[in-house]
XYZ file of C-alpha atoms in Angstrom:
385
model
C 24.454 -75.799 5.881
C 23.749 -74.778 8.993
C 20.667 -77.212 11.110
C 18.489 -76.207 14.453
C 16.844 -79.010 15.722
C 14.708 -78.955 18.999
C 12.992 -81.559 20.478
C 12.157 -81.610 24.147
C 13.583 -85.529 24.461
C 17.058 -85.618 25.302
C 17.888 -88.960 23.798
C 15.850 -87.850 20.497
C 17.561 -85.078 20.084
C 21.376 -86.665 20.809
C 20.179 -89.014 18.275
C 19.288 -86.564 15.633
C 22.173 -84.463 16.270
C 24.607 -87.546 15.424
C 22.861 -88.448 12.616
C 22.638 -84.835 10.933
C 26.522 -84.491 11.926
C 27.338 -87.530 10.333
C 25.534 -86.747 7.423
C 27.540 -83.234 6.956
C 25.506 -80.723 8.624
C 26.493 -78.502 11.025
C 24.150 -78.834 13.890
C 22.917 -76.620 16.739
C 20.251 -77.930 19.107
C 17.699 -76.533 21.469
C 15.193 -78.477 24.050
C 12.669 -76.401 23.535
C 11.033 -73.340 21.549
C 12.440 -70.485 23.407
C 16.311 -71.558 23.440
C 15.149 -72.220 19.781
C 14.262 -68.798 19.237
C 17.342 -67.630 20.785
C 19.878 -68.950 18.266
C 17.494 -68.011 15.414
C 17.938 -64.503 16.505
C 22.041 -64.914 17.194
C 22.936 -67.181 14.589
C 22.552 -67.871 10.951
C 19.780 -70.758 11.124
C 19.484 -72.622 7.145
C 17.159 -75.481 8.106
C 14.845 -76.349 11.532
C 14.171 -79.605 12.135
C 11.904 -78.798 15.249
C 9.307 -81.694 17.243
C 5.425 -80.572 17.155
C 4.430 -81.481 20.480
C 6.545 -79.342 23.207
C 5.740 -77.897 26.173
C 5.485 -74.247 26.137
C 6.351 -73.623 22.832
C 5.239 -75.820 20.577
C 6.483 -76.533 16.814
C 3.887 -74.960 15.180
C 3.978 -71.732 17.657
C 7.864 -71.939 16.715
C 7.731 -71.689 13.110
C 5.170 -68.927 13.636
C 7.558 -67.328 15.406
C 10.288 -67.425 13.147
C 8.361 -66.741 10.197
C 7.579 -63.413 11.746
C 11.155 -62.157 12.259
C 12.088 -59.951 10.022
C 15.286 -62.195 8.284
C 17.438 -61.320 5.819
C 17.229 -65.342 4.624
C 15.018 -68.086 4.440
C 14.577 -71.209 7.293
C 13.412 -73.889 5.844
C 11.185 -75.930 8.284
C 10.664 -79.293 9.304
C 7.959 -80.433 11.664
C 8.381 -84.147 13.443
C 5.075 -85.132 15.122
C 2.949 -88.371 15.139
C -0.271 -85.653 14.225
C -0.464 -86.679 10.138
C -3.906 -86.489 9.392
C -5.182 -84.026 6.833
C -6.514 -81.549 9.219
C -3.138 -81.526 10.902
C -1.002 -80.705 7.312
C -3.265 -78.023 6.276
C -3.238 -76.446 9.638
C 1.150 -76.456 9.951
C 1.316 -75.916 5.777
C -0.919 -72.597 6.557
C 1.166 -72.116 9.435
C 4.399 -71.719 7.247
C 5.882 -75.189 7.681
C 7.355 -75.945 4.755
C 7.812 -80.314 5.030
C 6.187 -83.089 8.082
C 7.849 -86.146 8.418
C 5.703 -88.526 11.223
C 7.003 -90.075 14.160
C 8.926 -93.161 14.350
C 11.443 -91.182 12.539
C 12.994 -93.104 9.638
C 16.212 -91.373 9.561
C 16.756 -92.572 5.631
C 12.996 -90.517 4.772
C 14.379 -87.391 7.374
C 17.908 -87.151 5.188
C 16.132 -87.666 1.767
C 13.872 -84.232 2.856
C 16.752 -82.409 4.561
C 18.524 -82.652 1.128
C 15.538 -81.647 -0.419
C 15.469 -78.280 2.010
C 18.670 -77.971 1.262
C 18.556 -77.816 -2.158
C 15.537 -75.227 -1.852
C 17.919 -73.322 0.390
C 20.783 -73.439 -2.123
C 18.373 -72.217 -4.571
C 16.971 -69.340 -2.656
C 20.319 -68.170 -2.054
C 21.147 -68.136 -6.229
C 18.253 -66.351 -6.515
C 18.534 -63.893 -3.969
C 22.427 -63.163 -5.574
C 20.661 -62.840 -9.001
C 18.191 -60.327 -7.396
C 21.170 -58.147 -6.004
C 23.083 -58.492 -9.394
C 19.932 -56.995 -11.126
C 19.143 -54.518 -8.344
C 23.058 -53.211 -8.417
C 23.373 -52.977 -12.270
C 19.581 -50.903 -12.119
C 20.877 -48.009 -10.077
C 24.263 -47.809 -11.637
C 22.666 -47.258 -14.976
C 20.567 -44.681 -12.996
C 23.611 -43.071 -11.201
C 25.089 -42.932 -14.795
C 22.328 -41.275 -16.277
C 22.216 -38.857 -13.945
C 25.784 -37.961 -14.141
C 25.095 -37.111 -17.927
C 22.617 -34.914 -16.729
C 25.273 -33.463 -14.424
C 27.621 -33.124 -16.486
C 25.700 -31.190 -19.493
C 24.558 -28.987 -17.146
C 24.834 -28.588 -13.235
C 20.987 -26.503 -12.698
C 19.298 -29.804 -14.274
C 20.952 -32.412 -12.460
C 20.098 -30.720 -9.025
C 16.379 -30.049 -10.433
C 16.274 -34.211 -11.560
C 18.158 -35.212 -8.132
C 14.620 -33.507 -6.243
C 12.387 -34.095 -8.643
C 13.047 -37.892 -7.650
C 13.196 -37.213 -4.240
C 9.511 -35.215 -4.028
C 8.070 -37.711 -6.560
C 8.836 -40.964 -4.208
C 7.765 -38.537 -1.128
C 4.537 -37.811 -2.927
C 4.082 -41.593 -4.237
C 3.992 -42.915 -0.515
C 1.505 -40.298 1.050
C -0.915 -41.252 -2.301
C -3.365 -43.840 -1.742
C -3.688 -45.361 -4.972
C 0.363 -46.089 -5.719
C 1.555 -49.231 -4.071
C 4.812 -50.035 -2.512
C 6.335 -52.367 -5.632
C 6.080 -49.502 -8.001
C 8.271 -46.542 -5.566
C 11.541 -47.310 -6.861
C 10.322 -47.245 -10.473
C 8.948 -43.462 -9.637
C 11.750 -42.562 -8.082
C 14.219 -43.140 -11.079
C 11.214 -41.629 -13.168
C 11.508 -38.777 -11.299
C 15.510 -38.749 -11.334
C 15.541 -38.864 -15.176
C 11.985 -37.286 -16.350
C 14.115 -34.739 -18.420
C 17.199 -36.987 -19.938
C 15.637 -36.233 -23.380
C 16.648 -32.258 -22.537
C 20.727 -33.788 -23.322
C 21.784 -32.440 -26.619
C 19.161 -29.824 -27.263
C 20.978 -26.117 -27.123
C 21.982 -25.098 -23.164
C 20.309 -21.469 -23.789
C 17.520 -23.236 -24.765
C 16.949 -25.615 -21.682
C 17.000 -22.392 -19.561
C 14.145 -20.556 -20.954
C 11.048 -20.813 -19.579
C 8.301 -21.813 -22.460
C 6.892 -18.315 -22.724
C 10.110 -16.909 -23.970
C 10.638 -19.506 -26.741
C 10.146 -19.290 -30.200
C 7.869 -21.753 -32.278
C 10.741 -23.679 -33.313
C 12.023 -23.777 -29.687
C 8.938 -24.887 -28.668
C 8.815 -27.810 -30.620
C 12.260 -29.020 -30.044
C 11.849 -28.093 -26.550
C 8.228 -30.513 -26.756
C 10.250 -33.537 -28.358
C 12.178 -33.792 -24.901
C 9.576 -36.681 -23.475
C 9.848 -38.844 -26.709
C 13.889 -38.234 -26.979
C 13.993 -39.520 -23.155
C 11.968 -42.264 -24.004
C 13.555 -43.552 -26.917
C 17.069 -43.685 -24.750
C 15.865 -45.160 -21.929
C 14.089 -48.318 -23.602
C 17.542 -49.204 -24.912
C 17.718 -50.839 -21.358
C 15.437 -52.997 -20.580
C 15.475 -52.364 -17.385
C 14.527 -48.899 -17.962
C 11.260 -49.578 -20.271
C 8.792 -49.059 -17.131
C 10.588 -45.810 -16.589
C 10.785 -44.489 -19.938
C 7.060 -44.619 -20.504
C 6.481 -42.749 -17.368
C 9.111 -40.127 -18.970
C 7.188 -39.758 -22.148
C 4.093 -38.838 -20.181
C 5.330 -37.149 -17.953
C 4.453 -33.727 -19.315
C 0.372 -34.819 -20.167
C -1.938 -32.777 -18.147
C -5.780 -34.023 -16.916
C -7.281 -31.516 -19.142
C -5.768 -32.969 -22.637
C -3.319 -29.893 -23.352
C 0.169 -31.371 -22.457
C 2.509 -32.982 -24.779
C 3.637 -35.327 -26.587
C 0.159 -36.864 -27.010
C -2.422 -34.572 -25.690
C -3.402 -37.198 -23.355
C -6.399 -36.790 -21.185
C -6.689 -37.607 -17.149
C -7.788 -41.059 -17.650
C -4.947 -42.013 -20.353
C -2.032 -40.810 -18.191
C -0.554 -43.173 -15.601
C -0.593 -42.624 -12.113
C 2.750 -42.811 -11.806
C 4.005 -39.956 -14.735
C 1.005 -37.955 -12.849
C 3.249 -37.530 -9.515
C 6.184 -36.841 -11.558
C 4.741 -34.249 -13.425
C 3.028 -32.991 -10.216
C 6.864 -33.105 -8.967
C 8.528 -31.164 -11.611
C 5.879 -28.196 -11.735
C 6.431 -27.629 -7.804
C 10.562 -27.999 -8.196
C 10.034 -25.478 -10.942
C 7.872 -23.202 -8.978
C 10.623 -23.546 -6.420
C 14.075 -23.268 -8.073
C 13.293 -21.646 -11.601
C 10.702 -18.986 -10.299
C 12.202 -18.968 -7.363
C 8.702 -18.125 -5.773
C 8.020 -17.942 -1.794
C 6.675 -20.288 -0.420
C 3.904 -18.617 0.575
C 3.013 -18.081 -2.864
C 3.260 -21.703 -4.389
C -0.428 -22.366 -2.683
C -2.229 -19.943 -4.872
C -0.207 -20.985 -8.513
C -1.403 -24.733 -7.184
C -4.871 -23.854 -6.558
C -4.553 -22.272 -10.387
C -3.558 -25.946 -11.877
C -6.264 -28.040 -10.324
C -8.147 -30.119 -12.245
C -6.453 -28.039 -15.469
C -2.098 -29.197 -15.550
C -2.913 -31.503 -12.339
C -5.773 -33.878 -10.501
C -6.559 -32.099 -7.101
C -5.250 -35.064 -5.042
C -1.578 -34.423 -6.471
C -2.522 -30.686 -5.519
C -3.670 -31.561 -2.035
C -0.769 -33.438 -1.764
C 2.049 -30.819 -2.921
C -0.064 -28.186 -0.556
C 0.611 -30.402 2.166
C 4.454 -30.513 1.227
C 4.303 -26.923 0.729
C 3.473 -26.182 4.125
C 5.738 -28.501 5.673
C 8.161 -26.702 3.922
C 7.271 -23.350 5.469
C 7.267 -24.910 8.974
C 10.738 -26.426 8.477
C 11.931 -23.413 7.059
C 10.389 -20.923 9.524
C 12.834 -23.026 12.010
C 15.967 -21.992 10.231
C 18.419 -19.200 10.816
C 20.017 -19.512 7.436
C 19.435 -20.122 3.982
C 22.363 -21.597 1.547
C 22.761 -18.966 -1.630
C 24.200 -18.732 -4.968
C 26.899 -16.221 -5.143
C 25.218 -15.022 -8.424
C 22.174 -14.442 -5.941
C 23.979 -12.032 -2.958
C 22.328 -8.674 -2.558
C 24.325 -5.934 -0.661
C 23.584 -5.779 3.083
C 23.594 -9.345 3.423
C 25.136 -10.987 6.370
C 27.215 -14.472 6.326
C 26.471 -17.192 8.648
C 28.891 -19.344 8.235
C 32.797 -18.882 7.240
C 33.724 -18.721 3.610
C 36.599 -21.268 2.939
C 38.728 -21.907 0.053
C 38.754 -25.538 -1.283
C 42.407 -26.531 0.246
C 40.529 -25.334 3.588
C 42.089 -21.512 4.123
C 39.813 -18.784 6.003
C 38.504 -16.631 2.894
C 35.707 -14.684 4.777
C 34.825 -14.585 8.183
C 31.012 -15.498 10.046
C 29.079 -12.234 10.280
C 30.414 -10.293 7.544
C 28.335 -7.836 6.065
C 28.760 -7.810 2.216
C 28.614 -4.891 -0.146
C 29.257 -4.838 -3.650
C 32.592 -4.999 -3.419
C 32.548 -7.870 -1.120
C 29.932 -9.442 -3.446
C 32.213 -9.061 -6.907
C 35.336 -10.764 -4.789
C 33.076 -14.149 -4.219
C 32.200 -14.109 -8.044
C 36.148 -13.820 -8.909
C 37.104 -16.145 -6.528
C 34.123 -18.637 -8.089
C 35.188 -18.009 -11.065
C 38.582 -19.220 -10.293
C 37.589 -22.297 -9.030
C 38.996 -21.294 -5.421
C 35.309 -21.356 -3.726
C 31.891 -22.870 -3.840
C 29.063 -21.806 -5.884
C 27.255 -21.062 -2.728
C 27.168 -19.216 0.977
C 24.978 -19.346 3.856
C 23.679 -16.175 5.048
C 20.980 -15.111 7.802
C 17.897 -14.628 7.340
């Protein structure tokens, strides 16, 4: 356990120093609040034993001061002054002191409350390895999830990958979602469509106009599917209600409860509002310039017109960011003739297949799919735009 103690007395200070040495500690000292401040910000600091009255700096303004940086632990404080009346323990409690002991010291009452610091600090420290345990095993079964979602099929893990990347961008530009509930979004957004595993693969990549009744209703049974895996973790049950809802729209029509605006969280609203714009993106493949108007279309009907302001403001920082580039990535499935590359096409083990600046045909165009196809390229190229 590792002790600051600061007193501007020399002889107090040599005193306490022996006496916290003796008793096990491992002691650092400072004569006053800026030295004090010093180590805290160099060294790992457990417990401050600290004098009120200093020049400068006094203990008070010290523990203020520490209690602003931004630690990864917690200092349990200790203030020694001969100020005890009420006035003065409310004033250093709502300061952030956490113990007073009053001057003369009685070095039995200072050990008996160092132990008890310590034993707060011990606890803190279980606590905080608890949290990590907990925090560690959450996004593992996350990662794992979304490998399933890889691994059935490679179009829907990319789609769930931004959906949870847009829905946490779009949960901290919205006023009414607060900071404690992001990472329960984001892994909302990452597996809103884990109920989609099993169903048939030519199903999944139709859009909902070209399915058939019976489609459609195994296609709508997706939400409750994801839901029911999802609370088999408990860790998961926040997110798997936000996956069952998170194809309700504010006018009552969605599925799988016909929910209206005022029965569907927040939270499955942004990913919903997510998925639609990825969709509009990747599946439809629509310009950008021409997501603003199919937006405008869904307001107040598949979305409020805050998540539509929202995406519109997304939307158009797309456009800037993409009116800076001088390439776009492709699927080789997606090459047109007259194309140009703008970057070298390499093999996996690293050997030159096609150079920069190459102007494909179709000839050009069927040797990428065969050499895809073989597994001896990527899926994609980068070509000018």
């Amino acid at each position: 356990m590792n002790i600051l103690v600061v007193d501007d007395d020399a002889s107090t200070l040599s005193l306490l120093e022996k006496s916290m040495t003796r008793w096990g500690y491992s002691v650092r000292k400072a004569n006053n609040g800026r030295q004090a401040i010093d180590i805290v910000h160099s060294e790992h600091i457990d417990l401050l034993v600290s004098d009120w009255l200093m020049p400068e700096i006094n203990g008070l303004d010290l523990c203020g001061k520490v209690r602003s940086l931004n630690l990864s632990h917690y200092i349990y404080i200790i203030l020694i002054s001969a100020q005890d009346t009420r006035m003065d323990v409310v004033r250093g409690l709502e300061g952030g002191v956490d113990d007073f002991i009053t001057k003369p010291v009685n070095l039995d009452e200072l050990r008996a409350r160092m132990e008890i610091g310590a034993r707060i600090i011990k606890l803190e420290r279980e606590l905080n390895q608890k949290y990590r345990t907990i925090k560690n095993n959450y996004y593992q079964t996350i990662h794992m999830f979304t490998q399933f979602l890889e691994i059935y099929d490679k179009d829907l893990g990319g789609h769930s990958r931004r959906v949870g990347k847009l829905a946490l961008k779009l949960a901290k530009r919205h006023a009414g979602i607060q900071p404690e509930d992001y990472p329960i979004i984001e892994a909302s957004g990452m597996l809103h469509d884990i109920g989609l595993i099993g169903l048939p693969r030519a199903l999944v990549k139709k859009s909902l106009t070209e399915m058939t009744g019976d489609e459609k209703k195994l296609y709508r049974s997706h939400p409750e599917r994801g839901e029911t895996v999802l609370n088999q973790v408990d860790l998961l049950r926040p997110v798997a209600k936000i996956v069952r809802m998170h194809h309700e729209q504010v006018n009552g029509r969605g599925f799988p409860d016909g929910a209206t605006s005022d029965q569907i969280p927040l939270e499955a609203s942004v990913v919903n509002a997510a998925s639609i714009y990825d969709n509009l993106r990747h599946f439809r493949k629509l310009a950008l310039a021409h997501i603003p108007e199919k937006l405008q279309q869904m307001r107040g009907y598949q979305l409020d017109a805050t998540l539509v302001d929202l995406l519109l403001e997304v939307n158009m920082e797309e456009m800037q960011e993409d009116a800076k580039q001088t390439e776009i990535e492709k699927e080789i499935d997606e090459l047109k003739a007259g194309m140009k590359l703008s970057r070298d096409v390499c093999m996996r083990t690293g050997a030159f297949f096609m150079a920069t600046d190459t102007r494909i045909d179709s000839a050009a165009i069927a040797k990428l799919k065969q050499y895809y196809e073989l597994g001896n390229i990527a899926s994609t190229v980068f070509i000018h735009k």
